[in-house]
C-alpha positions as a printed NumPy array, in Angstrom:
array([[ -46.109, -104.668,   19.89 ],
       [ -44.835, -108.257,   20.298],
       [ -47.752, -110.133,   18.776],
       [ -50.2  , -109.584,   15.885],
       [ -53.392, -107.707,   16.401],
       [ -56.952, -108.688,   15.639],
       [ -58.764, -106.589,   13.013],
       [ -59.091, -103.22 ,   14.712],
       [ -61.374, -100.479,   13.624],
       [ -59.342,  -97.446,   14.995],
       [ -55.95 ,  -97.498,   16.581],
       [ -55.355,  -94.187,   18.294],
       [ -51.724,  -93.601,   19.257],
       [ -51.301,  -90.833,   21.87 ],
       [ -48.337,  -92.485,   23.648],
       [ -45.585,  -94.676,   22.165],
       [ -46.041,  -97.764,   20.173],
       [ -42.836,  -99.681,   19.531],
       [ -42.66 , -102.844,   17.432],
       [ -40.632, -105.473,   19.252],
       [ -37.431, -106.048,   17.269],
       [ -37.433, -109.746,   18.304],
       [ -40.931, -110.477,   16.983],
       [ -42.582, -110.725,   13.57 ],
       [ -46.061, -109.008,   13.774],
       [ -48.963, -107.835,   11.679],
       [ -51.082, -104.814,   12.58 ],
       [ -54.494, -104.883,   10.978],
       [ -56.847, -101.914,   11.194],
       [ -59.231,  -99.649,    9.28 ],
       [ -57.592,  -96.527,   10.671],
       [ -54.383,  -95.751,   12.536],
       [ -54.252,  -92.232,   13.92 ],
       [ -50.924,  -91.061,   15.464],
       [ -52.192,  -88.009,   17.344],
       [ -49.337,  -86.481,   19.329],
       [ -47.919,  -89.985,   19.827],
       [ -45.076,  -91.957,   18.37 ],
       [ -44.847,  -95.181,   16.282],
       [ -41.38 ,  -96.821,   15.997],
       [ -40.487,  -99.801,   13.903],
       [ -36.702,  -99.868,   14.222],
       [ -34.422,  -96.866,   14.234],
       [ -31.812,  -95.453,   11.862],
       [ -29.108,  -96.889,   14.022],
       [ -30.751, -100.225,   14.606],
       [ -33.085, -101.166,   11.771],
       [ -35.97 , -103.627,   12.368],
       [ -34.889, -107.117,   11.457],
       [ -38.057, -109.283,   11.735],
       [ -41.137, -109.195,    9.522],
       [ -43.7  , -106.401,   10.098],
       [ -46.922, -105.79 ,    8.136],
       [ -49.278, -102.859,    8.528],
       [ -52.443, -103.785,    6.636],
       [ -55.296, -101.194,    6.322],
       [ -58.809, -102.025,    5.277],
       [ -61.484, -100.064,    3.498],
       [ -63.25 ,  -99.477,    0.289],
       [ -64.294,  -96.423,   -1.65 ],
       [ -67.181,  -94.801,    0.326],
       [ -65.871,  -96.012,    3.722],
       [ -66.243,  -93.53 ,    6.583],
       [ -63.538,  -90.859,    6.314],
       [ -61.783,  -89.231,    9.214],
       [ -62.088,  -85.467,    8.372],
       [ -59.035,  -84.234,    6.422],
       [ -57.32 ,  -87.641,    6.507],
       [ -59.726,  -89.929,    4.779],
       [ -60.171,  -93.72 ,    5.148],
       [ -57.918,  -96.711,    4.835],
       [ -55.297,  -94.451,    6.377],
       [ -52.411,  -94.179,    8.744],
       [ -52.487,  -90.544,    9.739],
       [ -49.935,  -88.457,   11.639],
       [ -50.603,  -85.219,   13.364],
       [ -48.304,  -83.707,   16.013],
       [ -46.272,  -86.88 ,   16.535],
       [ -43.738,  -89.009,   14.833],
       [ -43.347,  -92.144,   12.791],
       [ -40.155,  -94.161,   12.365],
       [ -40.081,  -97.055,   10.016],
       [ -36.613,  -98.406,    9.258],
       [ -36.401, -101.772,    7.529],
       [ -33.42 , -104.03 ,    7.073],
       [ -30.853, -102.402,    4.829],
       [ -30.707, -104.005,    1.396],
       [ -29.163, -103.459,   -1.988],
       [ -32.105, -101.966,   -3.94 ],
       [ -30.607, -101.901,   -7.437],
       [ -27.554, -103.233,   -9.23 ],
       [ -26.872, -104.247,  -12.9  ],
       [ -26.919, -107.492,  -14.819],
       [ -23.286, -108.72 ,  -15.305],
       [ -22.093, -109.399,  -18.866],
       [ -21.427, -112.931,  -17.517],
       [ -25.138, -113.58 ,  -17.08 ],
       [ -26.602, -116.253,  -19.352],
       [ -29.603, -115.728,  -21.509],
       [ -31.533, -118.724,  -20.157],
       [ -31.538, -121.231,  -17.322],
       [ -32.038, -121.183,  -13.583],
       [ -29.79 , -118.197,  -12.648],
       [ -28.635, -114.708,  -13.466],
       [ -25.314, -112.991,  -12.58 ],
       [ -25.279, -109.399,  -11.253],
       [ -22.572, -106.967,  -10.382],
       [ -21.423, -106.594,   -6.788],
       [ -21.908, -108.608,   -3.614],
       [ -25.68 , -108.746,   -2.852],
       [ -25.372, -110.81 ,    0.335],
       [ -28.603, -109.261,    1.631],
       [ -30.828, -110.678,   -1.095],
       [ -32.692, -113.608,    0.324],
       [ -34.803, -116.616,   -0.745],
       [ -38.309, -115.485,   -1.586],
       [ -37.332, -111.97 ,   -2.635],
       [ -39.031, -110.637,   -5.76 ],
       [ -36.624, -109.24 ,   -8.375],
       [ -37.323, -107.209,  -11.524],
       [ -35.062, -106.767,  -14.55 ],
       [ -35.728, -103.447,  -16.362],
       [ -36.403, -103.679,  -20.116],
       [ -33.71 , -102.589,  -22.562],
       [ -36.331, -101.587,  -25.194],
       [ -39.649,  -99.989,  -25.131],
       [ -41.3  , -103.015,  -26.665],
       [ -39.951, -105.33 ,  -23.868],
       [ -41.713, -106.13 ,  -20.634],
       [ -40.255, -106.131,  -17.156],
       [ -38.968, -109.548,  -16.17 ],
       [ -39.983, -110.762,  -12.715],
       [ -38.025, -113.395,  -10.844],
       [ -38.194, -115.02 ,   -7.344],
       [ -34.856, -115.701,   -5.552],
       [ -34.145, -119.336,   -4.465],
       [ -30.592, -118.817,   -3.282],
       [ -27.633, -116.469,   -3.649],
       [ -23.931, -117.211,   -4.207],
       [ -21.861, -114.15 ,   -3.419],
       [ -18.426, -113.752,   -5.1  ],
       [ -15.824, -110.99 ,   -4.891],
       [ -17.156, -108.853,   -7.801],
       [ -20.406, -110.547,   -8.866],
       [ -23.284, -112.544,   -7.382],
       [ -25.058, -115.452,   -8.851],
       [ -28.825, -115.456,   -8.212],
       [ -30.622, -118.79 ,   -8.613],
       [ -34.306, -118.489,   -9.294],
       [ -37.217, -120.589,   -8.291],
       [ -38.322, -121.136,  -11.859],
       [ -35.918, -121.701,  -14.775],
       [ -36.523, -119.574,  -17.885],
       [ -35.754, -120.161,  -21.58 ],
       [ -35.362, -116.468,  -22.197],
       [ -33.582, -114.049,  -19.769],
       [ -32.389, -110.533,  -20.456],
       [ -28.695, -110.07 ,  -21.308],
       [ -26.372, -107.227,  -21.844],
       [ -25.922, -105.573,  -25.182],
       [ -22.813, -104.529,  -27.075],
       [ -23.054, -101.3  ,  -28.971],
       [ -22.197, -101.684,  -32.633],
       [ -18.691, -100.55 ,  -33.696],
       [ -17.914,  -99.833,  -30.057],
       [ -16.517, -101.605,  -26.988],
       [ -19.349, -100.266,  -24.852],
       [ -21.527, -102.816,  -23.098],
       [ -24.923, -101.755,  -21.867],
       [ -26.556, -103.876,  -19.095],
       [ -30.098, -103.724,  -17.682],
       [ -30.798, -102.789,  -14.036],
       [ -31.87 , -105.437,  -11.567],
       [ -33.944, -104.416,   -8.565],
       [ -35.037, -106.199,   -5.323],
       [ -38.587, -105.164,   -4.525],
       [ -38.953, -107.115,   -1.297],
       [ -38.636, -105.447,    2.116],
       [ -39.137, -106.796,    5.722],
       [ -41.577, -104.001,    6.653],
       [ -44.643, -103.853,    4.434],
       [ -47.306, -101.142,    4.323],
       [ -50.284, -102.354,    2.285],
       [ -53.993, -102.396,    1.681],
       [ -56.313, -105.376,    2.135],
       [ -57.269, -107.939,   -0.443],
       [ -59.819, -105.611,   -2.077],
       [ -57.103, -103.167,   -3.124],
       [ -56.169, -104.598,   -6.467],
       [ -59.811, -104.837,   -7.639],
       [ -61.016, -101.501,   -6.273],
       [ -57.861,  -99.564,   -7.016],
       [ -58.193,  -98.049,   -3.603],
       [ -55.029,  -98.556,   -1.624],
       [ -53.709,  -97.732,    1.892],
       [ -52.711,  -94.171,    2.58 ],
       [ -49.98 ,  -92.704,    4.804],
       [ -50.986,  -89.114,    5.554],
       [ -48.634,  -86.74 ,    7.35 ],
       [ -49.728,  -83.203,    8.469],
       [ -47.908,  -80.682,   10.635],
       [ -49.521,  -79.309,   13.817],
       [ -50.651,  -75.711,   13.465],
       [ -48.613,  -73.492,   15.761],
       [ -45.405,  -75.477,   15.796],
       [ -42.212,  -73.728,   14.858],
       [ -40.008,  -75.185,   12.12 ],
       [ -37.627,  -76.416,   14.873],
       [ -40.463,  -78.208,   16.655],
       [ -41.563,  -79.783,   13.429],
       [ -38.141,  -81.423,   12.937],
       [ -37.95 ,  -82.789,   16.498],
       [ -41.555,  -83.748,   17.432],
       [ -43.535,  -83.839,   14.184],
       [ -41.912,  -85.97 ,   11.485],
       [ -41.956,  -89.192,    9.574],
       [ -38.748,  -91.09 ,    8.687],
       [ -39.331,  -94.034,    6.374],
       [ -36.662,  -96.254,    4.732],
       [ -36.361,  -99.731,    3.398],
       [ -40.199, -100.145,    3.529],
       [ -42.316, -101.911,    0.905],
       [ -45.436, -100.09 ,   -0.187]])
């Protein structure tokens, strides 16, 4: 697949569908049924590096494929490989991070965080909310990274020092953005009916067959 599709009703994969690693594409359908076939978006050895979106359409009450349902990518007797670009998923806020301004400082070298990535900072207290930020640019140091954000904030989370102790507790910082996205259509948020990835073994296969011909391997994918 080297170009985006039109809105398909059903994509039936009985052969091999490989997403071109040199092209950014969007696959739009109501149903994707991998029946004895193979879908490959990157491999474990060579992750997919462009932008790929699988967008499924449907609403509650849409026609359902027996067993699998609707708004679904279903697998039976085949394989699905989705391997996105490797990325640091979680790190911690550094004690050097300021409590306001246009940047935060995190532990480690997060050179794979990019402009436009959505970050979350976990709350340190049950009464606090998750803080969401969007990356503008990243400056990577030897032990920490400075993340500049698109919008300055007057109140950013900071590390806490435990009373009567030298212990410093810092919140976790996560990057939610991935270059392979599996999602529902624009009605998903309102209807609460999202896209489904349904995997089912083929009756009659041995456990050995299941591992080699009937499997799904998914990593670094945004759902």
